[in-house]
């Protein structure tokens, strides 16, 4: 990457008394009206390119010549130099770190005379050069006069940014950066949609938590109800199939069928894919300038690399797999199985549950088919409270309750109650 280059150029100022513009920074007095340059003058640049670079020695010589000849406009230019690691970049120069005109100042508290452009010791009440009273001048100290403005330009000379390096003291701190206002107006439809979805989701979660969380309730038992069921199963002949013939089965037929697949490599294919690479295209030049406060500007050229994306097509071998079927013998057969046939159900509105009477049939067909047997037994046990609310309970707890009894229970989302411990 090319090194940054730095050079110094002469600035310009405008006379606020006669209106003359474009006065070279070497002049401490206006060539038009002769009035001294005020401390409030702001310097500016016209030519910041390397062709107009000037050395510190040459600028001081020209300033001295301008003091003798108020109309001297000659200039001798020098060349820029590469910035090495020992020199901090102008980008990093903080407020108050401009070089300033320190040719005559011996201390940062020395005050500046606007009439003759010279510095004086802080204890002096009158300028030692021209005799002007300090109270008639701006009285700015050397420390206050350091630094000014840092500007950054693009490669075409357009101003990109300007950083104020104003001369501030501790009594005049830099104003705080304004805080951006947060507005709730003009929300996009997309944002509104997500807000609505969020509100609905929270509401649904709240409802589910409310339903699923057991509630504690005090109730008074008013009545009972119950229902009991006995499942009846029957032995029947059914058709089944499997990869093996079970015991007791009677084979109907068998076939060769696909039982599974083997995922196997078949071949390789050459597949194209895109490869992207960031390649250096060129360097973009950005320029930063800092007002030194003495009629000169430090200029630094920064070379920033600009990259472009190059895409190429490459090829790689990728495996191609196929699913190879694995065949096996599948058996189709008849066999006897117990199948749910019917239910025997009893119910009542009392506190005395009973199982129904069961009549089972014997075998009526070949292989014992038609025979019946009892299956699972199940029951539902209900309670109605004095307010007409209906609940269910486990049989043991239900059996322990009595009409008119006041109880405190947990009630879940299905209105099933359990005793509160």
GROMACS .gro file of C-alpha atoms in nm:
model
  421
    1UNK     CA    1   0.000   0.000   0.000
    2UNK     CA    2   0.143   0.345  -0.089
    3UNK     CA    3   0.264   0.558   0.202
    4UNK     CA    4   0.073   0.867   0.311
    5UNK     CA    5   0.232   1.194   0.199
    6UNK     CA    6   0.240   1.516   0.395
    7UNK     CA    7   0.328   1.869   0.297
    8UNK     CA    8   0.260   2.228   0.400
    9UNK     CA    9   0.086   2.489   0.187
   10UNK     CA   10   0.033   2.861   0.231
   11UNK     CA   11  -0.318   2.972   0.326
   12UNK     CA   12  -0.515   3.287   0.257
   13UNK     CA   13  -0.722   3.535   0.455
   14UNK     CA   14  -0.962   3.823   0.390
   15UNK     CA   15  -0.935   4.172   0.538
   16UNK     CA   16  -1.244   4.259   0.737
   17UNK     CA   17  -1.168   4.630   0.719
   18UNK     CA   18  -1.125   4.706   0.348
   19UNK     CA   19  -1.274   4.387   0.206
   20UNK     CA   20  -0.960   4.275   0.024
   21UNK     CA   21  -0.970   3.899  -0.035
   22UNK     CA   22  -0.718   3.630  -0.111
   23UNK     CA   23  -0.437   3.774   0.102
   24UNK     CA   24  -0.151   3.526   0.140
   25UNK     CA   25  -0.093   3.390   0.488
   26UNK     CA   26   0.259   3.540   0.501
   27UNK     CA   27   0.110   3.888   0.542
   28UNK     CA   28   0.044   4.004   0.897
   29UNK     CA   29  -0.103   4.330   0.766
   30UNK     CA   30  -0.344   4.391   0.480
   31UNK     CA   31  -0.155   4.492   0.160
   32UNK     CA   32  -0.460   4.701   0.069
   33UNK     CA   33  -0.529   4.917   0.377
   34UNK     CA   34  -0.234   4.832   0.598
   35UNK     CA   35  -0.448   4.726   0.893
   36UNK     CA   36  -0.305   4.449   1.108
   37UNK     CA   37  -0.446   4.100   1.081
   38UNK     CA   38  -0.693   4.031   1.363
   39UNK     CA   39  -0.680   3.718   1.576
   40UNK     CA   40  -1.034   3.645   1.465
   41UNK     CA   41  -0.922   3.592   1.104
   42UNK     CA   42  -0.997   3.249   0.968
   43UNK     CA   43  -0.751   3.118   0.713
   44UNK     CA   44  -0.859   2.917   0.412
   45UNK     CA   45  -0.689   2.732   0.128
   46UNK     CA   46  -0.690   2.762  -0.249
   47UNK     CA   47  -0.420   2.522  -0.363
   48UNK     CA   48  -0.355   2.215  -0.149
   49UNK     CA   49  -0.185   1.992  -0.407
   50UNK     CA   50   0.179   1.884  -0.378
   51UNK     CA   51   0.282   2.130  -0.650
   52UNK     CA   52   0.216   2.415  -0.404
   53UNK     CA   53   0.401   2.258  -0.108
   54UNK     CA   54   0.617   2.502   0.086
   55UNK     CA   55   0.879   2.441   0.352
   56UNK     CA   56   0.865   2.596   0.697
   57UNK     CA   57   1.192   2.777   0.630
   58UNK     CA   58   1.067   2.918   0.301
   59UNK     CA   59   0.743   3.040   0.459
   60UNK     CA   60   0.932   3.215   0.737
   61UNK     CA   61   1.161   3.377   0.479
   62UNK     CA   62   0.861   3.494   0.278
   63UNK     CA   63   0.694   3.624   0.597
   64UNK     CA   64   1.005   3.824   0.679
   65UNK     CA   65   1.019   3.957   0.321
   66UNK     CA   66   0.650   4.046   0.339
   67UNK     CA   67   0.719   4.247   0.657
   68UNK     CA   68   0.966   4.455   0.456
   69UNK     CA   69   0.774   4.461   0.130
   70UNK     CA   70   0.401   4.456   0.190
   71UNK     CA   71   0.331   4.350  -0.169
   72UNK     CA   72   0.572   4.056  -0.203
   73UNK     CA   73   0.379   3.772  -0.373
   74UNK     CA   74   0.671   3.553  -0.484
   75UNK     CA   75   0.677   3.192  -0.374
   76UNK     CA   76   0.925   2.905  -0.384
   77UNK     CA   77   0.774   2.560  -0.352
   78UNK     CA   78   0.916   2.237  -0.216
   79UNK     CA   79   0.802   1.872  -0.232
   80UNK     CA   80   0.593   1.656  -0.003
   81UNK     CA   81   0.751   1.392   0.219
   82UNK     CA   82   0.635   1.043   0.311
   83UNK     CA   83   0.480   1.010   0.658
   84UNK     CA   84   0.667   0.755   0.871
   85UNK     CA   85   0.555   0.579   1.187
   86UNK     CA   86   0.701   0.848   1.414
   87UNK     CA   87   0.461   1.112   1.280
   88UNK     CA   88   0.099   1.083   1.399
   89UNK     CA   89  -0.160   1.112   1.126
   90UNK     CA   90  -0.353   1.437   1.097
   91UNK     CA   91  -0.664   1.220   1.134
   92UNK     CA   92  -0.562   1.155   1.496
   93UNK     CA   93  -0.496   1.520   1.583
   94UNK     CA   94  -0.733   1.614   1.864
   95UNK     CA   95  -0.889   1.950   1.940
   96UNK     CA   96  -0.627   2.210   2.036
   97UNK     CA   97  -0.342   2.016   1.877
   98UNK     CA   98  -0.292   2.243   1.575
   99UNK     CA   99   0.068   2.363   1.542
  100UNK     CA  100  -0.010   2.733   1.582
  101UNK     CA  101   0.229   3.024   1.524
  102UNK     CA  102   0.490   2.952   1.785
  103UNK     CA  103   0.780   3.144   1.636
  104UNK     CA  104   0.772   3.411   1.905
  105UNK     CA  105   0.579   3.245   2.191
  106UNK     CA  106   0.794   3.106   2.471
  107UNK     CA  107   0.510   2.989   2.693
  108UNK     CA  108   0.155   2.868   2.631
  109UNK     CA  109   0.024   3.153   2.850
  110UNK     CA  110   0.187   3.427   2.636
  111UNK     CA  111  -0.077   3.665   2.499
  112UNK     CA  112  -0.117   3.769   2.138
  113UNK     CA  113  -0.113   4.128   2.008
  114UNK     CA  114  -0.357   4.179   1.722
  115UNK     CA  115  -0.188   4.501   1.608
  116UNK     CA  116   0.162   4.372   1.533
  117UNK     CA  117   0.107   3.996   1.533
  118UNK     CA  118   0.349   3.914   1.814
  119UNK     CA  119   0.342   3.736   2.149
  120UNK     CA  120   0.409   3.887   2.490
  121UNK     CA  121   0.477   3.746   2.839
  122UNK     CA  122   0.163   3.696   3.046
  123UNK     CA  123   0.277   3.957   3.301
  124UNK     CA  124   0.317   4.230   3.036
  125UNK     CA  125   0.035   4.487   3.024
  126UNK     CA  126   0.162   4.644   2.701
  127UNK     CA  127   0.294   4.485   2.380
  128UNK     CA  128   0.674   4.486   2.389
  129UNK     CA  129   0.681   4.520   2.010
  130UNK     CA  130   0.431   4.802   1.931
  131UNK     CA  131   0.326   4.927   2.276
  132UNK     CA  132  -0.046   4.845   2.237
  133UNK     CA  133  -0.230   4.785   2.565
  134UNK     CA  134  -0.334   4.426   2.626
  135UNK     CA  135  -0.688   4.535   2.712
  136UNK     CA  136  -0.720   4.679   2.359
  137UNK     CA  137  -0.637   4.345   2.199
  138UNK     CA  138  -0.818   4.012   2.201
  139UNK     CA  139  -0.570   3.896   2.466
  140UNK     CA  140  -0.581   3.536   2.339
  141UNK     CA  141  -0.306   3.314   2.475
  142UNK     CA  142  -0.088   3.093   2.261
  143UNK     CA  143  -0.269   2.789   2.403
  144UNK     CA  144  -0.605   2.932   2.291
  145UNK     CA  145  -0.481   3.009   1.940
  146UNK     CA  146  -0.360   2.655   1.861
  147UNK     CA  147  -0.554   2.454   1.606
  148UNK     CA  148  -0.846   2.547   1.382
  149UNK     CA  149  -1.016   2.324   1.124
  150UNK     CA  150  -0.939   1.983   0.974
  151UNK     CA  151  -1.100   1.920   0.635
  152UNK     CA  152  -1.111   1.596   0.433
  153UNK     CA  153  -1.142   1.597   0.053
  154UNK     CA  154  -1.200   1.314  -0.194
  155UNK     CA  155  -0.986   1.241  -0.499
  156UNK     CA  156  -1.186   1.493  -0.706
  157UNK     CA  157  -1.131   1.778  -0.462
  158UNK     CA  158  -1.483   1.771  -0.314
  159UNK     CA  159  -1.516   1.847   0.058
  160UNK     CA  160  -1.617   1.526   0.238
  161UNK     CA  161  -1.610   1.640   0.602
  162UNK     CA  162  -1.495   1.929   0.819
  163UNK     CA  163  -1.384   1.888   1.180
  164UNK     CA  164  -1.379   2.197   1.401
  165UNK     CA  165  -1.059   2.230   1.605
  166UNK     CA  166  -1.172   2.555   1.770
  167UNK     CA  167  -0.953   2.703   2.040
  168UNK     CA  168  -1.150   2.629   2.359
  169UNK     CA  169  -1.049   2.653   2.725
  170UNK     CA  170  -1.180   2.453   3.018
  171UNK     CA  171  -1.427   2.735   3.085
  172UNK     CA  172  -1.574   2.690   2.737
  173UNK     CA  173  -1.610   2.316   2.676
  174UNK     CA  174  -1.711   2.188   2.339
  175UNK     CA  175  -2.088   2.157   2.312
  176UNK     CA  176  -2.223   1.806   2.353
  177UNK     CA  177  -2.328   1.628   2.038
  178UNK     CA  178  -2.703   1.657   1.988
  179UNK     CA  179  -2.895   1.343   2.073
  180UNK     CA  180  -3.119   1.209   1.797
  181UNK     CA  181  -3.487   1.236   1.866
  182UNK     CA  182  -3.677   0.912   1.887
  183UNK     CA  183  -4.006   0.941   1.706
  184UNK     CA  184  -4.293   0.700   1.729
  185UNK     CA  185  -4.463   0.853   1.428
  186UNK     CA  186  -4.443   0.710   1.081
  187UNK     CA  187  -4.384   0.349   1.184
  188UNK     CA  188  -4.360   0.122   0.885
  189UNK     CA  189  -4.634  -0.136   0.819
  190UNK     CA  190  -4.377  -0.411   0.868
  191UNK     CA  191  -4.291  -0.288   1.219
  192UNK     CA  192  -4.660  -0.254   1.307
  193UNK     CA  193  -4.722  -0.608   1.188
  194UNK     CA  194  -4.451  -0.746   1.417
  195UNK     CA  195  -4.587  -0.545   1.710
  196UNK     CA  196  -4.936  -0.688   1.657
  197UNK     CA  197  -4.799  -1.042   1.627
  198UNK     CA  198  -4.604  -0.993   1.950
  199UNK     CA  199  -4.913  -0.869   2.136
  200UNK     CA  200  -5.124  -1.162   2.012
  201UNK     CA  201  -4.851  -1.411   2.106
  202UNK     CA  202  -4.827  -1.271   2.458
  203UNK     CA  203  -5.207  -1.284   2.494
  204UNK     CA  204  -5.220  -1.649   2.380
  205UNK     CA  205  -4.942  -1.746   2.620
  206UNK     CA  206  -5.126  -1.569   2.900
  207UNK     CA  207  -5.447  -1.758   2.823
  208UNK     CA  208  -5.268  -2.094   2.810
  209UNK     CA  209  -5.091  -2.028   3.140
  210UNK     CA  210  -5.423  -1.928   3.294
  211UNK     CA  211  -5.592  -2.246   3.170
  212UNK     CA  212  -5.314  -2.490   3.257
  213UNK     CA  213  -5.228  -2.348   3.600
  214UNK     CA  214  -5.434  -2.524   3.871
  215UNK     CA  215  -5.661  -2.293   4.068
  216UNK     CA  216  -5.754  -2.325   4.432
  217UNK     CA  217  -6.128  -2.318   4.497
  218UNK     CA  218  -6.364  -2.375   4.792
  219UNK     CA  219  -6.675  -2.575   4.699
  220UNK     CA  220  -6.969  -2.741   4.870
  221UNK     CA  221  -7.060  -3.092   4.747
  222UNK     CA  222  -7.425  -3.110   4.642
  223UNK     CA  223  -7.456  -3.430   4.432
  224UNK     CA  224  -7.266  -3.716   4.270
  225UNK     CA  225  -7.272  -3.899   3.936
  226UNK     CA  226  -7.072  -4.184   3.790
  227UNK     CA  227  -7.026  -4.403   3.484
  228UNK     CA  228  -6.847  -4.738   3.456
  229UNK     CA  229  -6.750  -4.929   3.142
  230UNK     CA  230  -6.635  -5.286   3.082
  231UNK     CA  231  -6.481  -5.352   2.739
  232UNK     CA  232  -6.574  -5.688   2.579
  233UNK     CA  233  -6.330  -5.854   2.336
  234UNK     CA  234  -6.402  -6.134   2.086
  235UNK     CA  235  -6.168  -6.382   1.922
  236UNK     CA  236  -6.182  -6.324   1.544
  237UNK     CA  237  -5.994  -6.439   1.234
  238UNK     CA  238  -5.805  -6.148   1.074
  239UNK     CA  239  -5.576  -6.098   0.772
  240UNK     CA  240  -5.220  -5.986   0.842
  241UNK     CA  241  -4.880  -5.970   0.669
  242UNK     CA  242  -4.523  -5.972   0.797
  243UNK     CA  243  -4.167  -6.064   0.700
  244UNK     CA  244  -4.196  -6.371   0.920
  245UNK     CA  245  -4.481  -6.622   0.964
  246UNK     CA  246  -4.592  -6.617   1.330
  247UNK     CA  247  -4.690  -6.925   1.526
  248UNK     CA  248  -5.053  -7.029   1.466
  249UNK     CA  249  -5.080  -6.840   1.138
  250UNK     CA  250  -5.215  -7.001   0.823
  251UNK     CA  251  -5.027  -6.892   0.511
  252UNK     CA  252  -5.239  -6.746   0.234
  253UNK     CA  253  -4.956  -6.649  -0.005
  254UNK     CA  254  -4.610  -6.495  -0.014
  255UNK     CA  255  -4.432  -6.251  -0.251
  256UNK     CA  256  -4.091  -6.086  -0.303
  257UNK     CA  257  -4.118  -5.722  -0.200
  258UNK     CA  258  -3.885  -5.429  -0.123
  259UNK     CA  259  -3.799  -5.443   0.244
  260UNK     CA  260  -3.538  -5.160   0.254
  261UNK     CA  261  -3.292  -4.958   0.043
  262UNK     CA  262  -2.914  -4.944   0.038
  263UNK     CA  263  -2.776  -4.591  -0.024
  264UNK     CA  264  -2.485  -4.669  -0.258
  265UNK     CA  265  -2.230  -4.468  -0.457
  266UNK     CA  266  -2.314  -4.477  -0.826
  267UNK     CA  267  -2.066  -4.236  -0.990
  268UNK     CA  268  -1.900  -3.894  -0.969
  269UNK     CA  269  -2.013  -3.582  -1.149
  270UNK     CA  270  -1.815  -3.269  -1.231
  271UNK     CA  271  -2.012  -2.984  -1.076
  272UNK     CA  272  -1.940  -2.613  -1.140
  273UNK     CA  273  -1.926  -2.361  -0.853
  274UNK     CA  274  -1.848  -1.992  -0.823
  275UNK     CA  275  -1.535  -1.866  -0.646
  276UNK     CA  276  -1.523  -1.497  -0.546
  277UNK     CA  277  -1.204  -1.310  -0.462
  278UNK     CA  278  -1.142  -0.950  -0.356
  279UNK     CA  279  -0.875  -0.804  -0.585
  280UNK     CA  280  -0.705  -0.465  -0.553
  281UNK     CA  281  -0.843  -0.240  -0.826
  282UNK     CA  282  -0.690   0.100  -0.753
  283UNK     CA  283  -0.610   0.350  -0.479
  284UNK     CA  284  -0.840   0.639  -0.392
  285UNK     CA  285  -0.678   0.957  -0.264
  286UNK     CA  286  -0.830   1.137   0.033
  287UNK     CA  287  -0.685   1.463   0.158
  288UNK     CA  288  -0.693   1.605   0.510
  289UNK     CA  289  -0.585   1.960   0.588
  290UNK     CA  290  -0.529   2.126   0.925
  291UNK     CA  291  -0.505   2.501   0.980
  292UNK     CA  292  -0.185   2.571   1.171
  293UNK     CA  293  -0.312   2.916   1.274
  294UNK     CA  294  -0.007   3.098   1.132
  295UNK     CA  295  -0.109   3.129   0.768
  296UNK     CA  296  -0.010   2.773   0.670
  297UNK     CA  297  -0.195   2.444   0.646
  298UNK     CA  298  -0.062   2.093   0.691
  299UNK     CA  299  -0.194   1.868   0.413
  300UNK     CA  300  -0.184   1.490   0.422
  301UNK     CA  301  -0.274   1.262   0.132
  302UNK     CA  302  -0.408   0.922   0.231
  303UNK     CA  303  -0.412   0.640  -0.021
  304UNK     CA  304  -0.708   0.411   0.043
  305UNK     CA  305  -0.721   0.081  -0.146
  306UNK     CA  306  -1.036   0.011  -0.350
  307UNK     CA  307  -1.112  -0.352  -0.423
  308UNK     CA  308  -1.329  -0.524  -0.679
  309UNK     CA  309  -1.483  -0.868  -0.665
  310UNK     CA  310  -1.370  -1.115  -0.930
  311UNK     CA  311  -1.575  -1.430  -0.977
  312UNK     CA  312  -1.448  -1.739  -1.152
  313UNK     CA  313  -1.606  -2.076  -1.223
  314UNK     CA  314  -1.429  -2.385  -1.095
  315UNK     CA  315  -1.525  -2.751  -1.098
  316UNK     CA  316  -1.517  -3.025  -0.840
  317UNK     CA  317  -1.605  -3.394  -0.833
  318UNK     CA  318  -1.915  -3.470  -0.629
  319UNK     CA  319  -2.045  -3.821  -0.554
  320UNK     CA  320  -2.385  -3.927  -0.685
  321UNK     CA  321  -2.571  -4.189  -0.481
  322UNK     CA  322  -2.859  -4.416  -0.573
  323UNK     CA  323  -3.103  -4.613  -0.357
  324UNK     CA  324  -3.073  -4.983  -0.438
  325UNK     CA  325  -3.380  -5.183  -0.324
  326UNK     CA  326  -3.332  -5.487  -0.100
  327UNK     CA  327  -3.593  -5.759  -0.162
  328UNK     CA  328  -3.723  -6.010   0.089
  329UNK     CA  329  -4.011  -6.257   0.129
  330UNK     CA  330  -4.330  -6.113   0.272
  331UNK     CA  331  -4.594  -6.348   0.414
  332UNK     CA  332  -4.969  -6.290   0.390
  333UNK     CA  333  -5.167  -6.505   0.636
  334UNK     CA  334  -5.477  -6.552   0.851
  335UNK     CA  335  -5.459  -6.564   1.229
  336UNK     CA  336  -5.690  -6.534   1.533
  337UNK     CA  337  -5.674  -6.213   1.740
  338UNK     CA  338  -5.875  -6.067   2.029
  339UNK     CA  339  -6.069  -5.767   1.891
  340UNK     CA  340  -6.282  -5.509   2.079
  341UNK     CA  341  -6.643  -5.602   2.019
  342UNK     CA  342  -6.866  -5.401   2.256
  343UNK     CA  343  -6.894  -5.220   2.594
  344UNK     CA  344  -7.105  -5.291   2.899
  345UNK     CA  345  -7.181  -4.949   3.052
  346UNK     CA  346  -7.359  -4.855   3.377
  347UNK     CA  347  -7.418  -4.507   3.524
  348UNK     CA  348  -7.602  -4.333   3.807
  349UNK     CA  349  -7.667  -4.006   3.992
  350UNK     CA  350  -7.581  -4.139   4.335
  351UNK     CA  351  -7.279  -4.226   4.542
  352UNK     CA  352  -7.300  -4.605   4.494
  353UNK     CA  353  -7.129  -4.705   4.165
  354UNK     CA  354  -7.175  -5.059   4.029
  355UNK     CA  355  -7.026  -5.265   3.745
  356UNK     CA  356  -7.268  -5.397   3.488
  357UNK     CA  357  -7.351  -5.762   3.450
  358UNK     CA  358  -7.150  -5.929   3.178
  359UNK     CA  359  -7.267  -6.223   2.966
  360UNK     CA  360  -6.989  -6.376   2.754
  361UNK     CA  361  -7.038  -6.601   2.450
  362UNK     CA  362  -6.845  -6.920   2.398
  363UNK     CA  363  -6.662  -7.035   2.081
  364UNK     CA  364  -6.891  -7.065   1.779
  365UNK     CA  365  -6.652  -7.106   1.487
  366UNK     CA  366  -6.340  -7.283   1.369
  367UNK     CA  367  -6.023  -7.217   1.568
  368UNK     CA  368  -6.236  -7.101   1.864
  369UNK     CA  369  -6.364  -6.786   1.699
  370UNK     CA  370  -6.667  -6.616   1.850
  371UNK     CA  371  -6.544  -6.661   2.206
  372UNK     CA  372  -6.570  -6.347   2.425
  373UNK     CA  373  -6.372  -6.217   2.726
  374UNK     CA  374  -6.359  -5.910   2.947
  375UNK     CA  375  -6.112  -5.636   2.852
  376UNK     CA  376  -6.020  -5.315   3.037
  377UNK     CA  377  -6.248  -5.161   3.299
  378UNK     CA  378  -6.274  -4.780   3.333
  379UNK     CA  379  -6.488  -4.529   3.519
  380UNK     CA  380  -6.570  -4.157   3.542
  381UNK     CA  381  -6.670  -4.005   3.875
  382UNK     CA  382  -6.842  -3.663   3.892
  383UNK     CA  383  -6.934  -3.401   4.151
  384UNK     CA  384  -7.173  -3.106   4.124
  385UNK     CA  385  -7.125  -2.823   4.374
  386UNK     CA  386  -7.386  -2.593   4.528
  387UNK     CA  387  -7.336  -2.339   4.247
  388UNK     CA  388  -7.406  -2.591   3.972
  389UNK     CA  389  -7.043  -2.640   3.865
  390UNK     CA  390  -6.949  -2.993   3.757
  391UNK     CA  391  -6.613  -3.155   3.833
  392UNK     CA  392  -6.450  -3.496   3.800
  393UNK     CA  393  -6.228  -3.671   4.053
  394UNK     CA  394  -6.030  -3.991   4.100
  395UNK     CA  395  -6.239  -4.279   4.238
  396UNK     CA  396  -6.070  -4.299   4.580
  397UNK     CA  397  -6.109  -3.926   4.652
  398UNK     CA  398  -6.463  -3.925   4.509
  399UNK     CA  399  -6.560  -4.215   4.736
  400UNK     CA  400  -6.437  -4.027   5.046
  401UNK     CA  401  -6.666  -3.727   4.989
  402UNK     CA  402  -7.013  -3.671   5.132
  403UNK     CA  403  -7.306  -3.453   5.029
  404UNK     CA  404  -7.303  -3.109   5.196
  405UNK     CA  405  -6.931  -3.131   5.273
  406UNK     CA  406  -6.730  -2.813   5.217
  407UNK     CA  407  -6.389  -2.882   5.069
  408UNK     CA  408  -6.091  -2.683   4.936
  409UNK     CA  409  -5.953  -2.830   4.615
  410UNK     CA  410  -5.717  -2.768   4.322
  411UNK     CA  411  -5.901  -2.739   3.988
  412UNK     CA  412  -5.709  -2.793   3.662
  413UNK     CA  413  -5.802  -2.683   3.310
  414UNK     CA  414  -6.025  -2.988   3.259
  415UNK     CA  415  -6.225  -2.924   3.579
  416UNK     CA  416  -6.063  -3.223   3.747
  417UNK     CA  417  -6.025  -3.174   4.119
  418UNK     CA  418  -5.765  -3.297   4.369
  419UNK     CA  419  -5.756  -3.227   4.742
  420UNK     CA  420  -5.556  -2.928   4.860
  421UNK     CA  421  -5.285  -3.052   5.093
   0.00000   0.00000   0.00000
